[in-house]
Amino acid sequence: MNLERSVLSIVENDLPNISRAFTRVANFLLESPDEFMRKTVQELSKAAAVSEPTLIRFCRRYGYNGVPDFRIALALSSSSSAGANLAGAQVGLQLEPNIVDRSAVNKESKRAIAESAMSFIEEGQSIIVDSGSTMALFAEYLRNAPPITIFTTGLNVVETLWGCQQHKLILPGGIVRFDASALTGRMVEASLKDLHFDLLFLGADSILPEVGLSTYNEEEAHQNRQMIDAASRLILLVDSSKFKQPALHRICSISRIHAVITDNGLSEQDAKMLKNAGVKVIIADQ
């Protein structure tokens, strides 16, 4: 699907062509897109008065494997178009997928990327580990790493590393973003102010070589820039689906990246542009 067109507008234009059950899902989406993003599949089914299989078939009609893929595309399209001017939809709408949706998609690629990132780990290092679904998988491999210092804002990362007493684990203060399982805010930035790290392992909602890294959340973009400034090298962990339409809030240009670890879905053109910019490109084996 072309994300130049809002997912909301595509669904609205399709209303005359769909079944009554699909119409109930579409109407709920158009009237309450933020609720559509927030609710579980079970809650969505109840709210739209349809079965869970019907909800999944609705998403597949528009080219997505299921609800998580659909909601991620919805967030990206509304972010890049700043919302759709539709009856019942909000102008300037900004949506963000939750950690459950992020964790459900491209899991095999993310695990391979996380494992490949271990090639950068050496005993005695100090590293920053970003929050996110790929970072939670990376933390599973860090459990058996030699002793290092780990600073993270990811609550799922902390949970995974709990009890790994060979590591020094630094958790800053901050406000909990429950949908992202992460800490954010000025207390995080204050914690970084007088610290320096060897490596930053970062994820991103979108990367385009000509634009750079971007994310759905303005506060997260600012926090990521603080992390980049606090580390000697930036290692980006992103599956190839992230090479797409930029999200609303820019983090940095690709010139700040030391290496990108991704999967074999990366296009030759994007790989060439990254390499020409001096970025090391690593394709993780699956």
mmCIF file of C-alpha atoms in Angstrom:
data_model
loop_
_atom_site.group_PDB
_atom_site.id
_atom_site.type_symbol
_atom_site.label_atom_id
_atom_site.label_comp_id
_atom_site.label_asym_id
_atom_site.label_seq_id
_atom_site.Cartn_x
_atom_site.Cartn_y
_atom_site.Cartn_z
ATOM 1 C CA MET A 1 0.000 0.000 0.000
ATOM 2 C CA ASN A 2 1.212 3.504 -0.830
ATOM 3 C CA LEU A 3 1.623 5.334 2.450
ATOM 4 C CA GLU A 4 1.494 8.635 0.567
ATOM 5 C CA ARG A 5 -2.254 8.062 0.889
ATOM 6 C CA SER A 6 -3.598 8.024 4.415
ATOM 7 C CA VAL A 7 -4.814 4.630 5.605
ATOM 8 C CA LEU A 8 -7.847 6.445 6.987
ATOM 9 C CA SER A 9 -8.728 7.918 3.593
ATOM 10 C CA ILE A 10 -8.311 4.534 1.898
ATOM 11 C CA VAL A 11 -10.701 2.912 4.361
ATOM 12 C CA GLU A 12 -13.219 5.749 4.068
ATOM 13 C CA ASN A 13 -13.198 5.569 0.264
ATOM 14 C CA ASP A 14 -13.762 1.811 0.487
ATOM 15 C CA LEU A 15 -16.937 2.091 2.600
ATOM 16 C CA PRO A 16 -19.375 1.553 -0.318
ATOM 17 C CA ASN A 17 -17.614 -1.705 -1.235
ATOM 18 C CA ILE A 18 -17.392 -3.573 2.060
ATOM 19 C CA SER A 19 -19.671 -5.835 4.097
ATOM 20 C CA ARG A 20 -21.736 -4.733 7.079
ATOM 21 C CA ALA A 21 -19.262 -6.313 9.492
ATOM 22 C CA PHE A 22 -16.323 -4.563 7.824
ATOM 23 C CA THR A 23 -18.337 -1.326 7.850
ATOM 24 C CA ARG A 24 -18.680 -1.540 11.639
ATOM 25 C CA VAL A 25 -14.902 -1.918 11.957
ATOM 26 C CA ALA A 26 -14.300 0.930 9.499
ATOM 27 C CA ASN A 27 -16.715 3.264 11.281
ATOM 28 C CA PHE A 28 -15.073 2.601 14.638
ATOM 29 C CA LEU A 29 -11.652 3.261 13.086
ATOM 30 C CA LEU A 30 -12.735 6.506 11.414
ATOM 31 C CA GLU A 31 -14.596 7.823 14.455
ATOM 32 C CA SER A 32 -12.039 6.796 17.112
ATOM 33 C CA PRO A 33 -8.618 6.127 15.538
ATOM 34 C CA ASP A 34 -6.839 6.658 18.851
ATOM 35 C CA GLU A 35 -9.047 4.025 20.508
ATOM 36 C CA PHE A 36 -8.469 1.700 17.552
ATOM 37 C CA MET A 37 -4.727 1.998 18.251
ATOM 38 C CA ARG A 38 -5.012 1.504 22.011
ATOM 39 C CA LYS A 39 -7.424 -1.363 22.460
ATOM 40 C CA THR A 40 -6.469 -5.029 22.458
ATOM 41 C CA VAL A 41 -7.770 -7.217 19.638
ATOM 42 C CA GLN A 42 -10.388 -8.624 22.008
ATOM 43 C CA GLU A 43 -11.509 -5.131 23.035
ATOM 44 C CA LEU A 44 -11.628 -3.992 19.405
ATOM 45 C CA SER A 45 -13.769 -6.960 18.440
ATOM 46 C CA LYS A 46 -16.223 -6.131 21.208
ATOM 47 C CA ALA A 47 -16.281 -2.401 20.403
ATOM 48 C CA ALA A 48 -16.939 -3.016 16.690
ATOM 49 C CA ALA A 49 -19.316 -5.938 17.363
ATOM 50 C CA VAL A 50 -17.375 -8.344 15.143
ATOM 51 C CA SER A 51 -15.397 -11.538 15.710
ATOM 52 C CA GLU A 52 -11.603 -11.503 15.983
ATOM 53 C CA PRO A 53 -11.206 -13.393 12.659
ATOM 54 C CA THR A 54 -13.380 -10.723 10.988
ATOM 55 C CA LEU A 55 -11.142 -8.007 12.405
ATOM 56 C CA ILE A 56 -8.074 -9.759 11.004
ATOM 57 C CA ARG A 57 -9.745 -10.203 7.592
ATOM 58 C CA PHE A 58 -10.542 -6.482 7.595
ATOM 59 C CA CYS A 59 -6.839 -5.685 8.019
ATOM 60 C CA ARG A 60 -5.855 -8.198 5.346
ATOM 61 C CA ARG A 61 -8.228 -6.547 2.871
ATOM 62 C CA TYR A 62 -5.862 -3.569 2.883
ATOM 63 C CA GLY A 63 -2.706 -5.628 2.453
ATOM 64 C CA TYR A 64 -1.648 -6.303 6.058
ATOM 65 C CA ASN A 65 -1.104 -9.613 7.842
ATOM 66 C CA GLY A 66 -3.119 -8.631 10.877
ATOM 67 C CA VAL A 67 -3.985 -5.934 13.381
ATOM 68 C CA PRO A 68 -0.386 -5.088 14.477
ATOM 69 C CA ASP A 69 0.801 -4.525 10.874
ATOM 70 C CA PHE A 70 -2.306 -2.489 10.089
ATOM 71 C CA ARG A 71 -1.908 -0.271 13.161
ATOM 72 C CA ILE A 72 1.778 0.375 12.494
ATOM 73 C CA ALA A 73 0.931 1.457 8.921
ATOM 74 C CA LEU A 74 -1.918 3.587 10.264
ATOM 75 C CA ALA A 75 0.433 5.367 12.668
ATOM 76 C CA LEU A 76 3.041 5.972 9.983
ATOM 77 C CA SER A 77 0.573 7.290 7.409
ATOM 78 C CA SER A 78 -1.126 9.620 9.885
ATOM 79 C CA SER A 79 2.279 10.806 11.122
ATOM 80 C CA SER A 80 3.600 11.565 7.637
ATOM 81 C CA SER A 81 0.369 13.173 6.445
ATOM 82 C CA ALA A 82 -0.398 14.844 9.808
ATOM 83 C CA GLY A 83 -3.733 13.141 9.819
ATOM 84 C CA ALA A 84 -6.606 12.981 7.377
ATOM 85 C CA ASN A 85 -9.268 15.632 6.910
ATOM 86 C CA LEU A 86 -12.170 13.244 7.164
ATOM 87 C CA ALA A 87 -15.609 13.326 8.665
ATOM 88 C CA GLY A 88 -15.191 11.828 12.118
ATOM 89 C CA ALA A 89 -11.368 11.871 12.002
ATOM 90 C CA GLN A 90 -9.139 14.423 13.630
ATOM 91 C CA VAL A 91 -7.079 16.933 11.680
ATOM 92 C CA GLY A 92 -3.456 16.848 12.791
ATOM 93 C CA LEU A 93 -3.919 13.356 14.200
ATOM 94 C CA GLN A 94 -0.779 11.744 15.616
ATOM 95 C CA LEU A 95 -0.870 8.034 16.402
ATOM 96 C CA GLU A 96 1.789 5.710 17.790
ATOM 97 C CA PRO A 97 1.802 1.894 17.833
ATOM 98 C CA ASN A 98 2.207 0.254 21.231
ATOM 99 C CA ILE A 99 4.967 -2.120 22.296
ATOM 100 C CA VAL A 100 2.691 -5.153 21.883
ATOM 101 C CA ASP A 101 2.102 -4.380 18.194
ATOM 102 C CA ARG A 102 5.780 -3.630 17.604
ATOM 103 C CA SER A 103 6.807 -6.902 19.238
ATOM 104 C CA ALA A 104 4.407 -8.945 17.114
ATOM 105 C CA VAL A 105 5.807 -7.998 13.694
ATOM 106 C CA ASN A 106 9.028 -9.178 11.979
ATOM 107 C CA LYS A 107 10.088 -11.099 15.079
ATOM 108 C CA GLU A 108 12.498 -13.487 13.305
ATOM 109 C CA SER A 109 14.309 -10.611 11.609
ATOM 110 C CA LYS A 110 14.516 -8.673 14.869
ATOM 111 C CA ARG A 111 15.955 -11.669 16.721
ATOM 112 C CA ALA A 112 18.622 -12.179 14.048
ATOM 113 C CA ILE A 113 19.490 -8.472 14.184
ATOM 114 C CA ALA A 114 19.737 -8.585 17.979
ATOM 115 C CA GLU A 115 22.055 -11.591 17.854
ATOM 116 C CA SER A 116 24.256 -9.932 15.225
ATOM 117 C CA ALA A 117 24.613 -6.835 17.423
ATOM 118 C CA MET A 118 26.499 -8.941 19.958
ATOM 119 C CA SER A 119 29.562 -8.764 17.686
ATOM 120 C CA PHE A 120 30.107 -5.213 18.993
ATOM 121 C CA ILE A 121 30.110 -6.212 22.670
ATOM 122 C CA GLU A 122 33.420 -6.439 24.559
ATOM 123 C CA GLU A 123 34.130 -6.880 28.253
ATOM 124 C CA GLY A 124 34.362 -3.637 30.210
ATOM 125 C CA GLN A 125 32.385 -1.517 27.763
ATOM 126 C CA SER A 126 29.760 1.028 28.721
ATOM 127 C CA ILE A 127 26.703 1.022 26.465
ATOM 128 C CA ILE A 128 23.269 2.609 26.098
ATOM 129 C CA VAL A 129 20.437 0.294 25.098
ATOM 130 C CA ASP A 130 17.347 2.044 23.740
ATOM 131 C CA SER A 131 13.809 0.882 24.499
ATOM 132 C CA GLY A 132 11.734 -1.078 21.992
ATOM 133 C CA SER A 133 10.928 -4.565 20.755
ATOM 134 C CA THR A 134 14.299 -5.257 19.090
ATOM 135 C CA MET A 135 16.141 -4.020 22.180
ATOM 136 C CA ALA A 136 14.190 -6.427 24.375
ATOM 137 C CA LEU A 137 15.460 -9.275 22.179
ATOM 138 C CA PHE A 138 18.984 -7.817 22.285
ATOM 139 C CA ALA A 139 18.788 -7.862 26.084
ATOM 140 C CA GLU A 140 18.197 -11.627 25.987
ATOM 141 C CA TYR A 141 21.633 -12.060 24.384
ATOM 142 C CA LEU A 142 23.213 -9.548 26.767
ATOM 143 C CA ARG A 143 22.266 -11.827 29.667
ATOM 144 C CA ASN A 144 25.235 -14.056 28.791
ATOM 145 C CA ALA A 145 27.639 -11.270 27.801
ATOM 146 C CA PRO A 146 30.863 -10.546 29.716
ATOM 147 C CA PRO A 147 30.641 -7.803 32.377
ATOM 148 C CA ILE A 148 29.641 -4.413 30.948
ATOM 149 C CA THR A 149 27.847 -1.251 32.087
ATOM 150 C CA ILE A 150 24.368 -0.858 30.591
ATOM 151 C CA PHE A 151 22.275 2.319 30.669
ATOM 152 C CA THR A 152 18.709 1.815 29.442
ATOM 153 C CA THR A 153 15.327 3.510 29.396
ATOM 154 C CA GLY A 154 13.593 0.284 28.372
ATOM 155 C CA LEU A 155 11.599 -1.295 31.178
ATOM 156 C CA ASN A 156 11.363 -4.508 29.161
ATOM 157 C CA VAL A 157 15.162 -4.435 28.842
ATOM 158 C CA VAL A 158 15.516 -4.100 32.626
ATOM 159 C CA GLU A 159 13.082 -6.951 33.174
ATOM 160 C CA THR A 160 15.083 -9.207 30.847
ATOM 161 C CA LEU A 161 18.421 -8.318 32.467
ATOM 162 C CA TRP A 162 17.144 -8.623 36.039
ATOM 163 C CA GLY A 163 19.448 -10.845 38.052
ATOM 164 C CA CYS A 164 22.442 -10.583 35.667
ATOM 165 C CA GLN A 165 24.826 -9.561 38.407
ATOM 166 C CA GLN A 166 27.902 -9.528 36.172
ATOM 167 C CA HIS A 167 26.587 -6.281 34.643
ATOM 168 C CA LYS A 168 26.279 -2.804 36.116
ATOM 169 C CA LEU A 169 22.752 -1.738 35.147
ATOM 170 C CA ILE A 170 21.880 1.976 35.192
ATOM 171 C CA LEU A 171 18.198 2.913 35.156
ATOM 172 C CA PRO A 172 17.482 6.664 35.059
ATOM 173 C CA GLY A 173 14.531 8.417 36.600
ATOM 174 C CA GLY A 174 11.700 9.492 34.351
ATOM 175 C CA ILE A 175 8.043 9.288 33.439
ATOM 176 C CA VAL A 176 6.763 5.852 32.433
ATOM 177 C CA ARG A 177 5.330 5.578 28.917
ATOM 178 C CA PHE A 178 3.252 2.458 29.419
ATOM 179 C CA ASP A 179 2.478 1.889 25.721
ATOM 180 C CA ALA A 180 6.219 1.922 24.966
ATOM 181 C CA SER A 181 7.400 0.186 28.171
ATOM 182 C CA ALA A 182 9.931 3.000 28.527
ATOM 183 C CA LEU A 183 11.048 5.929 30.659
ATOM 184 C CA THR A 184 11.056 9.423 29.222
ATOM 185 C CA GLY A 185 11.354 13.072 30.235
ATOM 186 C CA ARG A 186 13.835 15.561 31.616
ATOM 187 C CA MET A 187 15.082 13.231 34.341
ATOM 188 C CA VAL A 188 16.378 10.866 31.649
ATOM 189 C CA GLU A 189 18.194 13.728 29.944
ATOM 190 C CA ALA A 190 19.632 14.909 33.271
ATOM 191 C CA SER A 191 20.955 11.399 33.924
ATOM 192 C CA LEU A 192 22.823 11.459 30.609
ATOM 193 C CA LYS A 193 24.317 14.916 31.068
ATOM 194 C CA ASP A 194 27.579 13.934 32.795
ATOM 195 C CA LEU A 195 27.956 10.409 31.388
ATOM 196 C CA HIS A 196 29.789 9.066 28.354
ATOM 197 C CA PHE A 197 29.373 5.660 26.736
ATOM 198 C CA ASP A 198 31.256 3.603 24.176
ATOM 199 C CA LEU A 199 28.220 2.523 22.180
ATOM 200 C CA LEU A 200 24.561 3.383 21.723
ATOM 201 C CA PHE A 201 22.276 0.644 20.409
ATOM 202 C CA LEU A 202 19.279 2.469 18.993
ATOM 203 C CA GLY A 203 16.079 1.566 17.180
ATOM 204 C CA ALA A 204 13.973 3.877 14.999
ATOM 205 C CA ASP A 205 10.456 3.976 13.616
ATOM 206 C CA SER A 206 11.764 5.014 10.209
ATOM 207 C CA ILE A 207 15.066 5.422 8.391
ATOM 208 C CA LEU A 208 15.633 6.845 4.927
ATOM 209 C CA PRO A 209 19.226 7.499 3.824
ATOM 210 C CA GLU A 210 18.304 10.873 2.318
ATOM 211 C CA VAL A 211 16.294 11.993 5.385
ATOM 212 C CA GLY A 212 17.839 10.203 8.368
ATOM 213 C CA LEU A 213 16.198 8.628 11.412
ATOM 214 C CA SER A 214 12.734 9.589 12.614
ATOM 215 C CA THR A 215 10.145 8.569 15.169
ATOM 216 C CA TYR A 216 6.464 9.079 15.981
ATOM 217 C CA ASN A 217 7.066 10.734 19.336
ATOM 218 C CA GLU A 218 8.565 14.220 19.719
ATOM 219 C CA GLU A 219 9.901 13.636 23.240
ATOM 220 C CA GLU A 220 11.492 10.358 22.171
ATOM 221 C CA ALA A 221 13.244 12.102 19.262
ATOM 222 C CA HIS A 222 14.764 14.673 21.627
ATOM 223 C CA GLN A 223 15.790 11.970 24.092
ATOM 224 C CA ASN A 224 17.400 9.907 21.327
ATOM 225 C CA ARG A 225 19.480 12.920 20.277
ATOM 226 C CA GLN A 226 20.731 13.229 23.870
ATOM 227 C CA MET A 227 21.714 9.555 23.800
ATOM 228 C CA ILE A 228 23.570 10.003 20.503
ATOM 229 C CA ASP A 229 25.557 12.910 21.944
ATOM 230 C CA ALA A 230 26.475 10.796 24.990
ATOM 231 C CA ALA A 231 27.992 7.904 23.001
ATOM 232 C CA SER A 232 31.111 7.498 20.866
ATOM 233 C CA ARG A 233 29.385 5.317 18.258
ATOM 234 C CA LEU A 234 25.781 4.756 17.215
ATOM 235 C CA ILE A 235 24.744 1.234 16.184
ATOM 236 C CA LEU A 236 21.293 1.200 14.602
ATOM 237 C CA LEU A 237 19.185 -1.960 14.920
ATOM 238 C CA VAL A 238 16.286 -1.863 12.429
ATOM 239 C CA ASP A 239 14.533 -4.446 10.297
ATOM 240 C CA SER A 240 14.141 -3.585 6.608
ATOM 241 C CA SER A 241 10.472 -2.604 7.010
ATOM 242 C CA LYS A 242 11.705 0.587 8.711
ATOM 243 C CA PHE A 243 13.196 1.858 5.430
ATOM 244 C CA LYS A 244 10.028 3.699 4.430
ATOM 245 C CA GLN A 245 8.082 6.934 4.671
ATOM 246 C CA PRO A 246 9.626 9.125 7.400
ATOM 247 C CA ALA A 247 7.806 9.534 10.699
ATOM 248 C CA LEU A 248 6.967 13.025 11.919
ATOM 249 C CA HIS A 249 9.882 13.751 14.268
ATOM 250 C CA ARG A 250 13.448 13.638 12.935
ATOM 251 C CA ILE A 251 16.176 12.266 15.207
ATOM 252 C CA CYS A 252 19.376 12.741 13.209
ATOM 253 C CA SER A 253 21.020 12.381 9.801
ATOM 254 C CA ILE A 254 22.675 9.129 8.748
ATOM 255 C CA SER A 255 26.077 10.813 9.106
ATOM 256 C CA ARG A 256 25.784 10.187 12.869
ATOM 257 C CA ILE A 257 25.486 6.409 12.390
ATOM 258 C CA HIS A 258 28.505 4.106 12.656
ATOM 259 C CA ALA A 259 26.723 0.900 11.622
ATOM 260 C CA VAL A 260 23.270 -0.321 10.606
ATOM 261 C CA ILE A 261 22.280 -3.904 11.376
ATOM 262 C CA THR A 262 19.268 -5.018 9.344
ATOM 263 C CA ASP A 263 17.881 -7.991 7.394
ATOM 264 C CA ASN A 264 18.168 -9.104 3.775
ATOM 265 C CA GLY A 265 15.076 -7.128 2.775
ATOM 266 C CA LEU A 266 17.215 -3.978 2.529
ATOM 267 C CA SER A 267 17.183 -2.650 -1.041
ATOM 268 C CA GLU A 268 20.429 -2.343 -2.998
ATOM 269 C CA GLN A 269 19.768 1.369 -3.451
ATOM 270 C CA ASP A 270 19.394 2.040 0.286
ATOM 271 C CA ALA A 271 22.447 -0.110 1.071
ATOM 272 C CA LYS A 272 24.519 1.817 -1.472
ATOM 273 C CA MET A 273 23.407 5.200 -0.102
ATOM 274 C CA LEU A 274 24.290 4.144 3.442
ATOM 275 C CA LYS A 275 27.712 2.872 2.417
ATOM 276 C CA ASN A 276 28.405 6.016 0.389
ATOM 277 C CA ALA A 277 27.697 8.004 3.557
ATOM 278 C CA GLY A 278 30.328 5.993 5.436
ATOM 279 C CA VAL A 279 27.871 3.775 7.312
ATOM 280 C CA LYS A 280 28.810 0.136 7.855
ATOM 281 C CA VAL A 281 25.942 -2.104 6.689
ATOM 282 C CA ILE A 282 25.538 -5.503 8.353
ATOM 283 C CA ILE A 283 22.953 -7.994 7.088
ATOM 284 C CA ALA A 284 21.932 -10.355 9.881
ATOM 285 C CA ASP A 285 21.670 -14.067 9.054
ATOM 286 C CA GLN A 286 18.251 -15.595 9.691
#
